[in-house]
Amino acid sequence: MFENIKIIKKFDPAAKSYLEIILCYPGLHALWLHKLAHLLYRMRLPIIPRLFNYLSRFLTGIDIHPGAKIAPGVFIDHGAGVVIGETAIIGSGSLIFQGVTLGGTGKETGKRHPTIGKNVVIGAGAKILGNITVEDHVRVGAGSVVMRNVPAGCTVVGIPGKVVKAGDGTSDSMEQMLEHNQMPDPIAKVFSVLLEKVETQQQLINKLYEKQQLLEKSNSNPPEDDLFLQEFIHGDGI
């Protein structure tokens, strides 16, 4: 409980006091209610855990299934629209923004939701789907859709998610975890490469066109010997 409060104070510059965090952070309230719901879920009580889940979603806008396993020290920032499935696992120190979904991909049974490592940052609107593992210190860009395992320390962006920055699995600083504007843009890089190739090809075409023009001019003024032969063949010189 206290670890969640400490990590909010660490990551959120808008948090002015511990009292404000306790009273005004829906992500914290959702995690507290989930702890109670998860305890009742492990006791195999029917309906009651899902009622706590429903109450939490009504109060906070965050839907966490009672079966999800969430370590202490997780921060759900803003939280509106966050959905965490039944068999999802989230490691400590992870930062989850609004609109994130940790969901399944079908009606399979057993473990069907993602496993999130420690100190993972999941950007707003990102979707991590299926029984996959996102290892420690990974950064998932906003709006990305991840459906494959992600090695430790990597940065993933895009639809479908692609690793655009490999890591060594070491911890990122707080500043690096919060600098979402520093996320690589693979689509922009691809367009930049394509534009460079198009410009190179256009320059080659222009050079070929200039050579063709020079050839046409030289053919339009043939030498005197060629003129004599043409006149002789056509009978103009007889």
PDB file of C-alpha atoms in Angstrom:
ATOM      1  CA  MET A   1       0.000   0.000   0.000  1.00  0.00           C
ATOM      2  CA  PHE A   2       2.685   2.507   1.006  1.00  0.00           C
ATOM      3  CA  GLU A   3       4.924   1.502  -1.906  1.00  0.00           C
ATOM      4  CA  ASN A   4       2.171   2.588  -4.319  1.00  0.00           C
ATOM      5  CA  ILE A   5       2.003   5.982  -2.631  1.00  0.00           C
ATOM      6  CA  LYS A   6       5.802   6.378  -2.756  1.00  0.00           C
ATOM      7  CA  ILE A   7       6.035   5.574  -6.462  1.00  0.00           C
ATOM      8  CA  ILE A   8       3.277   8.093  -7.262  1.00  0.00           C
ATOM      9  CA  LYS A   9       5.226  10.745  -5.386  1.00  0.00           C
ATOM     10  CA  LYS A  10       8.353   9.718  -7.288  1.00  0.00           C
ATOM     11  CA  PHE A  11       6.888   9.708 -10.808  1.00  0.00           C
ATOM     12  CA  ASP A  12       4.191  12.386 -10.755  1.00  0.00           C
ATOM     13  CA  PRO A  13       5.379  16.004 -10.460  1.00  0.00           C
ATOM     14  CA  ALA A  14       1.735  17.055  -9.996  1.00  0.00           C
ATOM     15  CA  ALA A  15       1.540  15.237  -6.650  1.00  0.00           C
ATOM     16  CA  LYS A  16       1.966  18.003  -4.056  1.00  0.00           C
ATOM     17  CA  SER A  17       1.463  15.992  -0.885  1.00  0.00           C
ATOM     18  CA  TYR A  18       0.828  12.481   0.379  1.00  0.00           C
ATOM     19  CA  LEU A  19      -2.653  13.516   1.510  1.00  0.00           C
ATOM     20  CA  GLU A  20      -3.490  14.624  -2.019  1.00  0.00           C
ATOM     21  CA  ILE A  21      -2.276  11.284  -3.371  1.00  0.00           C
ATOM     22  CA  ILE A  22      -4.394   9.304  -0.903  1.00  0.00           C
ATOM     23  CA  LEU A  23      -7.553  11.293  -1.578  1.00  0.00           C
ATOM     24  CA  CYS A  24      -7.362  12.202  -5.270  1.00  0.00           C
ATOM     25  CA  TYR A  25      -5.644   9.434  -7.256  1.00  0.00           C
ATOM     26  CA  PRO A  26      -8.096   6.927  -8.819  1.00  0.00           C
ATOM     27  CA  GLY A  27      -5.257   4.606  -9.872  1.00  0.00           C
ATOM     28  CA  LEU A  28      -4.287   4.206  -6.221  1.00  0.00           C
ATOM     29  CA  HIS A  29      -7.895   3.584  -5.172  1.00  0.00           C
ATOM     30  CA  ALA A  30      -8.321   0.982  -7.923  1.00  0.00           C
ATOM     31  CA  LEU A  31      -5.220  -0.878  -6.726  1.00  0.00           C
ATOM     32  CA  TRP A  32      -6.436  -0.837  -3.123  1.00  0.00           C
ATOM     33  CA  LEU A  33      -9.833  -2.215  -4.091  1.00  0.00           C
ATOM     34  CA  HIS A  34      -8.129  -4.781  -6.289  1.00  0.00           C
ATOM     35  CA  LYS A  35      -6.053  -6.060  -3.369  1.00  0.00           C
ATOM     36  CA  LEU A  36      -9.245  -6.795  -1.468  1.00  0.00           C
ATOM     37  CA  ALA A  37     -10.949  -8.308  -4.513  1.00  0.00           C
ATOM     38  CA  HIS A  38      -7.867 -10.452  -5.263  1.00  0.00           C
ATOM     39  CA  LEU A  39      -7.813 -11.750  -1.689  1.00  0.00           C
ATOM     40  CA  LEU A  40     -11.474 -12.782  -1.938  1.00  0.00           C
ATOM     41  CA  TYR A  41     -10.796 -14.276  -5.393  1.00  0.00           C
ATOM     42  CA  ARG A  42      -8.032 -16.472  -3.965  1.00  0.00           C
ATOM     43  CA  MET A  43     -10.483 -17.616  -1.282  1.00  0.00           C
ATOM     44  CA  ARG A  44     -12.679 -18.799  -4.184  1.00  0.00           C
ATOM     45  CA  LEU A  45     -15.686 -16.803  -3.032  1.00  0.00           C
ATOM     46  CA  PRO A  46     -18.320 -16.553  -5.785  1.00  0.00           C
ATOM     47  CA  ILE A  47     -19.575 -13.230  -7.196  1.00  0.00           C
ATOM     48  CA  ILE A  48     -18.265 -11.042  -4.350  1.00  0.00           C
ATOM     49  CA  PRO A  49     -14.801 -10.417  -5.908  1.00  0.00           C
ATOM     50  CA  ARG A  50     -16.455  -9.399  -9.178  1.00  0.00           C
ATOM     51  CA  LEU A  51     -18.759  -7.051  -7.275  1.00  0.00           C
ATOM     52  CA  PHE A  52     -15.690  -5.297  -5.841  1.00  0.00           C
ATOM     53  CA  ASN A  53     -14.288  -5.189  -9.384  1.00  0.00           C
ATOM     54  CA  TYR A  54     -17.526  -3.618 -10.614  1.00  0.00           C
ATOM     55  CA  LEU A  55     -17.506  -1.068  -7.768  1.00  0.00           C
ATOM     56  CA  SER A  56     -13.886  -0.164  -8.533  1.00  0.00           C
ATOM     57  CA  ARG A  57     -14.650   0.316 -12.235  1.00  0.00           C
ATOM     58  CA  PHE A  58     -17.665   2.488 -11.388  1.00  0.00           C
ATOM     59  CA  LEU A  59     -15.662   4.705  -9.009  1.00  0.00           C
ATOM     60  CA  THR A  60     -12.357   4.947 -10.872  1.00  0.00           C
ATOM     61  CA  GLY A  61     -12.961   4.020 -14.526  1.00  0.00           C
ATOM     62  CA  ILE A  62     -10.288   1.303 -14.185  1.00  0.00           C
ATOM     63  CA  ASP A  63     -11.234  -2.335 -14.823  1.00  0.00           C
ATOM     64  CA  ILE A  64      -8.939  -4.820 -13.065  1.00  0.00           C
ATOM     65  CA  HIS A  65     -10.088  -8.417 -12.929  1.00  0.00           C
ATOM     66  CA  PRO A  66      -9.839  -9.842  -9.390  1.00  0.00           C
ATOM     67  CA  GLY A  67      -7.582 -12.639 -10.660  1.00  0.00           C
ATOM     68  CA  ALA A  68      -4.830 -10.330 -11.925  1.00  0.00           C
ATOM     69  CA  LYS A  69      -1.567 -10.416  -9.953  1.00  0.00           C
ATOM     70  CA  ILE A  70      -0.142  -6.931  -9.334  1.00  0.00           C
ATOM     71  CA  ALA A  71       3.035  -6.439  -7.331  1.00  0.00           C
ATOM     72  CA  PRO A  72       3.414  -3.550  -4.870  1.00  0.00           C
ATOM     73  CA  GLY A  73       4.800  -0.308  -6.262  1.00  0.00           C
ATOM     74  CA  VAL A  74       2.769  -0.120  -9.481  1.00  0.00           C
ATOM     75  CA  PHE A  75       1.521   3.309 -10.615  1.00  0.00           C
ATOM     76  CA  ILE A  76      -1.582   3.663 -12.802  1.00  0.00           C
ATOM     77  CA  ASP A  77      -1.452   7.321 -13.883  1.00  0.00           C
ATOM     78  CA  HIS A  78      -4.858   8.952 -14.585  1.00  0.00           C
ATOM     79  CA  GLY A  79      -6.116   5.458 -15.323  1.00  0.00           C
ATOM     80  CA  ALA A  80      -9.327   6.127 -17.276  1.00  0.00           C
ATOM     81  CA  GLY A  81     -10.040   3.195 -19.568  1.00  0.00           C
ATOM     82  CA  VAL A  82      -7.325   0.884 -18.238  1.00  0.00           C
ATOM     83  CA  VAL A  83      -8.291  -2.799 -18.577  1.00  0.00           C
ATOM     84  CA  ILE A  84      -6.276  -5.597 -16.938  1.00  0.00           C
ATOM     85  CA  GLY A  85      -7.290  -9.202 -17.591  1.00  0.00           C
ATOM     86  CA  GLU A  86      -7.723 -12.136 -15.251  1.00  0.00           C
ATOM     87  CA  THR A  87      -4.351 -13.861 -15.736  1.00  0.00           C
ATOM     88  CA  ALA A  88      -2.249 -10.721 -16.194  1.00  0.00           C
ATOM     89  CA  ILE A  89       0.844 -10.290 -14.013  1.00  0.00           C
ATOM     90  CA  ILE A  90       2.489  -6.895 -13.392  1.00  0.00           C
ATOM     91  CA  GLY A  91       5.884  -6.430 -11.750  1.00  0.00           C
ATOM     92  CA  SER A  92       6.825  -3.745  -9.256  1.00  0.00           C
ATOM     93  CA  GLY A  93       7.871  -0.275 -10.351  1.00  0.00           C
ATOM     94  CA  SER A  94       5.821  -0.385 -13.548  1.00  0.00           C
ATOM     95  CA  LEU A  95       4.093   2.731 -14.867  1.00  0.00           C
ATOM     96  CA  ILE A  96       0.774   2.400 -16.720  1.00  0.00           C
ATOM     97  CA  PHE A  97      -0.981   5.305 -18.425  1.00  0.00           C
ATOM     98  CA  GLN A  98      -4.629   5.806 -19.371  1.00  0.00           C
ATOM     99  CA  GLY A  99      -6.304   3.622 -21.977  1.00  0.00           C
ATOM    100  CA  VAL A 100      -3.906   0.690 -21.620  1.00  0.00           C
ATOM    101  CA  THR A 101      -5.264  -2.832 -22.192  1.00  0.00           C
ATOM    102  CA  LEU A 102      -3.602  -5.996 -20.934  1.00  0.00           C
ATOM    103  CA  GLY A 103      -5.939  -8.409 -22.661  1.00  0.00           C
ATOM    104  CA  GLY A 104      -6.348 -11.777 -24.317  1.00  0.00           C
ATOM    105  CA  THR A 105      -6.621 -12.699 -27.983  1.00  0.00           C
ATOM    106  CA  GLY A 106      -9.402 -15.287 -27.959  1.00  0.00           C
ATOM    107  CA  LYS A 107     -11.271 -17.818 -25.869  1.00  0.00           C
ATOM    108  CA  GLU A 108      -8.258 -19.873 -24.878  1.00  0.00           C
ATOM    109  CA  THR A 109      -8.122 -21.160 -21.319  1.00  0.00           C
ATOM    110  CA  GLY A 110      -5.345 -20.991 -18.756  1.00  0.00           C
ATOM    111  CA  LYS A 111      -2.754 -18.215 -18.907  1.00  0.00           C
ATOM    112  CA  ARG A 112      -4.059 -15.923 -21.640  1.00  0.00           C
ATOM    113  CA  HIS A 113      -2.969 -12.433 -20.587  1.00  0.00           C
ATOM    114  CA  PRO A 114       0.430 -10.701 -20.589  1.00  0.00           C
ATOM    115  CA  THR A 115       3.156 -10.903 -17.980  1.00  0.00           C
ATOM    116  CA  ILE A 116       4.747  -7.490 -17.380  1.00  0.00           C
ATOM    117  CA  GLY A 117       8.188  -7.307 -15.784  1.00  0.00           C
ATOM    118  CA  LYS A 118       9.604  -4.767 -13.384  1.00  0.00           C
ATOM    119  CA  ASN A 119      10.017  -1.051 -14.155  1.00  0.00           C
ATOM    120  CA  VAL A 120       8.064  -1.245 -17.418  1.00  0.00           C
ATOM    121  CA  VAL A 121       6.496   1.908 -18.899  1.00  0.00           C
ATOM    122  CA  ILE A 122       3.316   1.383 -20.939  1.00  0.00           C
ATOM    123  CA  GLY A 123       2.245   4.517 -22.818  1.00  0.00           C
ATOM    124  CA  ALA A 124      -1.297   5.824 -23.154  1.00  0.00           C
ATOM    125  CA  GLY A 125      -3.608   3.698 -25.295  1.00  0.00           C
ATOM    126  CA  ALA A 126      -1.141   0.831 -25.734  1.00  0.00           C
ATOM    127  CA  LYS A 127      -2.542  -2.689 -26.114  1.00  0.00           C
ATOM    128  CA  ILE A 128      -0.572  -5.720 -24.951  1.00  0.00           C
ATOM    129  CA  LEU A 129      -2.441  -8.857 -25.943  1.00  0.00           C
ATOM    130  CA  GLY A 130      -2.090 -12.567 -25.352  1.00  0.00           C
ATOM    131  CA  ASN A 131       0.048 -14.812 -23.196  1.00  0.00           C
ATOM    132  CA  ILE A 132       3.296 -12.962 -23.848  1.00  0.00           C
ATOM    133  CA  THR A 133       6.093 -11.649 -21.646  1.00  0.00           C
ATOM    134  CA  VAL A 134       7.279  -8.057 -21.572  1.00  0.00           C
ATOM    135  CA  GLU A 135      10.500  -8.241 -19.624  1.00  0.00           C
ATOM    136  CA  ASP A 136      12.067  -5.734 -17.213  1.00  0.00           C
ATOM    137  CA  HIS A 137      12.806  -2.090 -18.125  1.00  0.00           C
ATOM    138  CA  VAL A 138      10.825  -2.137 -21.387  1.00  0.00           C
ATOM    139  CA  ARG A 139       9.176   1.025 -22.767  1.00  0.00           C
ATOM    140  CA  VAL A 140       6.007   0.599 -24.836  1.00  0.00           C
ATOM    141  CA  GLY A 141       5.096   3.649 -26.901  1.00  0.00           C
ATOM    142  CA  ALA A 142       1.640   5.247 -26.755  1.00  0.00           C
ATOM    143  CA  GLY A 143      -0.901   3.586 -29.048  1.00  0.00           C
ATOM    144  CA  SER A 144       1.275   0.551 -29.758  1.00  0.00           C
ATOM    145  CA  VAL A 145      -0.159  -2.954 -30.154  1.00  0.00           C
ATOM    146  CA  VAL A 146       2.190  -5.620 -28.780  1.00  0.00           C
ATOM    147  CA  MET A 147       1.487  -9.309 -29.457  1.00  0.00           C
ATOM    148  CA  ARG A 148       4.966 -10.853 -29.145  1.00  0.00           C
ATOM    149  CA  ASN A 149       7.503 -11.249 -26.359  1.00  0.00           C
ATOM    150  CA  VAL A 150       9.711  -8.221 -25.719  1.00  0.00           C
ATOM    151  CA  PRO A 151      13.280  -8.655 -24.392  1.00  0.00           C
ATOM    152  CA  ALA A 152      14.502  -6.672 -21.407  1.00  0.00           C
ATOM    153  CA  GLY A 153      15.483  -3.045 -21.860  1.00  0.00           C
ATOM    154  CA  CYS A 154      13.903  -2.600 -25.302  1.00  0.00           C
ATOM    155  CA  THR A 155      11.661   0.133 -26.672  1.00  0.00           C
ATOM    156  CA  VAL A 156       8.603  -0.955 -28.666  1.00  0.00           C
ATOM    157  CA  VAL A 157       6.399   1.253 -30.853  1.00  0.00           C
ATOM    158  CA  GLY A 158       3.926   0.876 -33.697  1.00  0.00           C
ATOM    159  CA  ILE A 159       1.078  -1.352 -34.894  1.00  0.00           C
ATOM    160  CA  PRO A 160       2.032  -4.131 -34.680  1.00  0.00           C
ATOM    161  CA  GLY A 161       4.676  -3.318 -32.109  1.00  0.00           C
ATOM    162  CA  LYS A 162       8.267  -3.415 -33.310  1.00  0.00           C
ATOM    163  CA  VAL A 163      11.463  -3.197 -31.295  1.00  0.00           C
ATOM    164  CA  VAL A 164      13.074   0.075 -32.391  1.00  0.00           C
ATOM    165  CA  LYS A 165      15.687   0.279 -29.693  1.00  0.00           C
ATOM    166  CA  ALA A 166      17.450  -2.722 -28.202  1.00  0.00           C
ATOM    167  CA  GLY A 167      18.521  -2.550 -24.590  1.00  0.00           C
ATOM    168  CA  ASP A 168      20.948  -4.259 -22.282  1.00  0.00           C
ATOM    169  CA  GLY A 169      18.359  -4.953 -19.599  1.00  0.00           C
ATOM    170  CA  THR A 170      19.648  -2.309 -17.232  1.00  0.00           C
ATOM    171  CA  SER A 171      17.453   0.082 -15.338  1.00  0.00           C
ATOM    172  CA  ASP A 172      16.372   3.380 -16.835  1.00  0.00           C
ATOM    173  CA  SER A 173      16.461   6.556 -14.818  1.00  0.00           C
ATOM    174  CA  MET A 174      13.210   8.219 -13.829  1.00  0.00           C
ATOM    175  CA  GLU A 175      13.805  10.960 -16.398  1.00  0.00           C
ATOM    176  CA  GLN A 176      14.264   8.425 -19.202  1.00  0.00           C
ATOM    177  CA  MET A 177      11.109   6.571 -18.197  1.00  0.00           C
ATOM    178  CA  LEU A 178       9.037   9.748 -18.386  1.00  0.00           C
ATOM    179  CA  GLU A 179      10.498  11.202 -21.602  1.00  0.00           C
ATOM    180  CA  HIS A 180       7.847   9.937 -24.020  1.00  0.00           C
ATOM    181  CA  ASN A 181       8.815  12.591 -26.569  1.00  0.00           C
ATOM    182  CA  GLN A 182      12.143  10.786 -27.005  1.00  0.00           C
ATOM    183  CA  MET A 183      10.493   7.642 -28.372  1.00  0.00           C
ATOM    184  CA  PRO A 184      11.916   6.653 -31.791  1.00  0.00           C
ATOM    185  CA  ASP A 185       9.556   6.948 -34.770  1.00  0.00           C
ATOM    186  CA  PRO A 186      10.218   4.042 -37.167  1.00  0.00           C
ATOM    187  CA  ILE A 187       7.567   5.169 -39.669  1.00  0.00           C
ATOM    188  CA  ALA A 188       9.153   8.608 -39.985  1.00  0.00           C
ATOM    189  CA  LYS A 189      12.549   6.938 -40.445  1.00  0.00           C
ATOM    190  CA  VAL A 190      11.200   4.707 -43.226  1.00  0.00           C
ATOM    191  CA  PHE A 191       9.682   7.684 -45.057  1.00  0.00           C
ATOM    192  CA  SER A 192      12.939   9.597 -44.665  1.00  0.00           C
ATOM    193  CA  VAL A 193      14.898   6.732 -46.260  1.00  0.00           C
ATOM    194  CA  LEU A 194      12.345   6.375 -49.078  1.00  0.00           C
ATOM    195  CA  LEU A 195      12.416  10.127 -49.760  1.00  0.00           C
ATOM    196  CA  GLU A 196      16.206  10.059 -49.982  1.00  0.00           C
ATOM    197  CA  LYS A 197      16.055   7.178 -52.479  1.00  0.00           C
ATOM    198  CA  VAL A 198      13.408   8.960 -54.579  1.00  0.00           C
ATOM    199  CA  GLU A 199      15.539  12.110 -54.729  1.00  0.00           C
ATOM    200  CA  THR A 200      18.584  10.064 -55.800  1.00  0.00           C
ATOM    201  CA  GLN A 201      16.595   8.345 -58.553  1.00  0.00           C
ATOM    202  CA  GLN A 202      15.202  11.677 -59.738  1.00  0.00           C
ATOM    203  CA  GLN A 203      18.722  13.053 -60.084  1.00  0.00           C
ATOM    204  CA  LEU A 204      19.730  10.014 -62.173  1.00  0.00           C
ATOM    205  CA  ILE A 205      16.669  10.426 -64.382  1.00  0.00           C
ATOM    206  CA  ASN A 206      17.491  14.093 -64.951  1.00  0.00           C
ATOM    207  CA  LYS A 207      21.047  13.191 -65.989  1.00  0.00           C
ATOM    208  CA  LEU A 208      19.768  10.520 -68.411  1.00  0.00           C
ATOM    209  CA  TYR A 209      17.284  13.008 -69.867  1.00  0.00           C
ATOM    210  CA  GLU A 210      20.060  15.563 -70.440  1.00  0.00           C
ATOM    211  CA  LYS A 211      22.179  12.945 -72.225  1.00  0.00           C
ATOM    212  CA  GLN A 212      19.209  11.953 -74.389  1.00  0.00           C
ATOM    213  CA  GLN A 213      18.650  15.570 -75.343  1.00  0.00           C
ATOM    214  CA  LEU A 214      22.294  15.926 -76.362  1.00  0.00           C
ATOM    215  CA  LEU A 215      22.077  12.770 -78.489  1.00  0.00           C
ATOM    216  CA  GLU A 216      18.949  14.005 -80.252  1.00  0.00           C
ATOM    217  CA  LYS A 217      20.605  17.331 -81.051  1.00  0.00           C
ATOM    218  CA  SER A 218      23.670  15.586 -82.472  1.00  0.00           C
ATOM    219  CA  ASN A 219      21.464  13.345 -84.629  1.00  0.00           C
ATOM    220  CA  SER A 220      19.494  16.325 -85.969  1.00  0.00           C
ATOM    221  CA  ASN A 221      22.717  17.756 -87.566  1.00  0.00           C
ATOM    222  CA  PRO A 222      24.384  14.774 -89.303  1.00  0.00           C
ATOM    223  CA  PRO A 223      27.893  15.093 -90.838  1.00  0.00           C
ATOM    224  CA  GLU A 224      28.322  15.979 -94.564  1.00  0.00           C
ATOM    225  CA  ASP A 225      29.272  12.381 -95.478  1.00  0.00           C
ATOM    226  CA  ASP A 226      26.004  11.160 -93.982  1.00  0.00           C
ATOM    227  CA  LEU A 227      24.074  13.796 -95.924  1.00  0.00           C
ATOM    228  CA  PHE A 228      25.816  12.718 -99.182  1.00  0.00           C
ATOM    229  CA  LEU A 229      24.907   9.078 -98.564  1.00  0.00           C
ATOM    230  CA  GLN A 230      21.278   9.945 -97.782  1.00  0.00           C
ATOM    231  CA  GLU A 231      20.987  12.038-100.968  1.00  0.00           C
ATOM    232  CA  PHE A 232      22.572   9.269-103.066  1.00  0.00           C
ATOM    233  CA  ILE A 233      20.323   6.526-101.638  1.00  0.00           C
ATOM    234  CA  HIS A 234      17.147   8.593-102.181  1.00  0.00           C
ATOM    235  CA  GLY A 235      18.235   9.667-105.633  1.00  0.00           C
ATOM    236  CA  ASP A 236      18.255  13.325-104.787  1.00  0.00           C
ATOM    237  CA  GLY A 237      21.803  13.714-106.116  1.00  0.00           C
ATOM    238  CA  ILE A 238      21.111  12.260-109.620  1.00  0.00           C
TER     239      ILE A 238
END
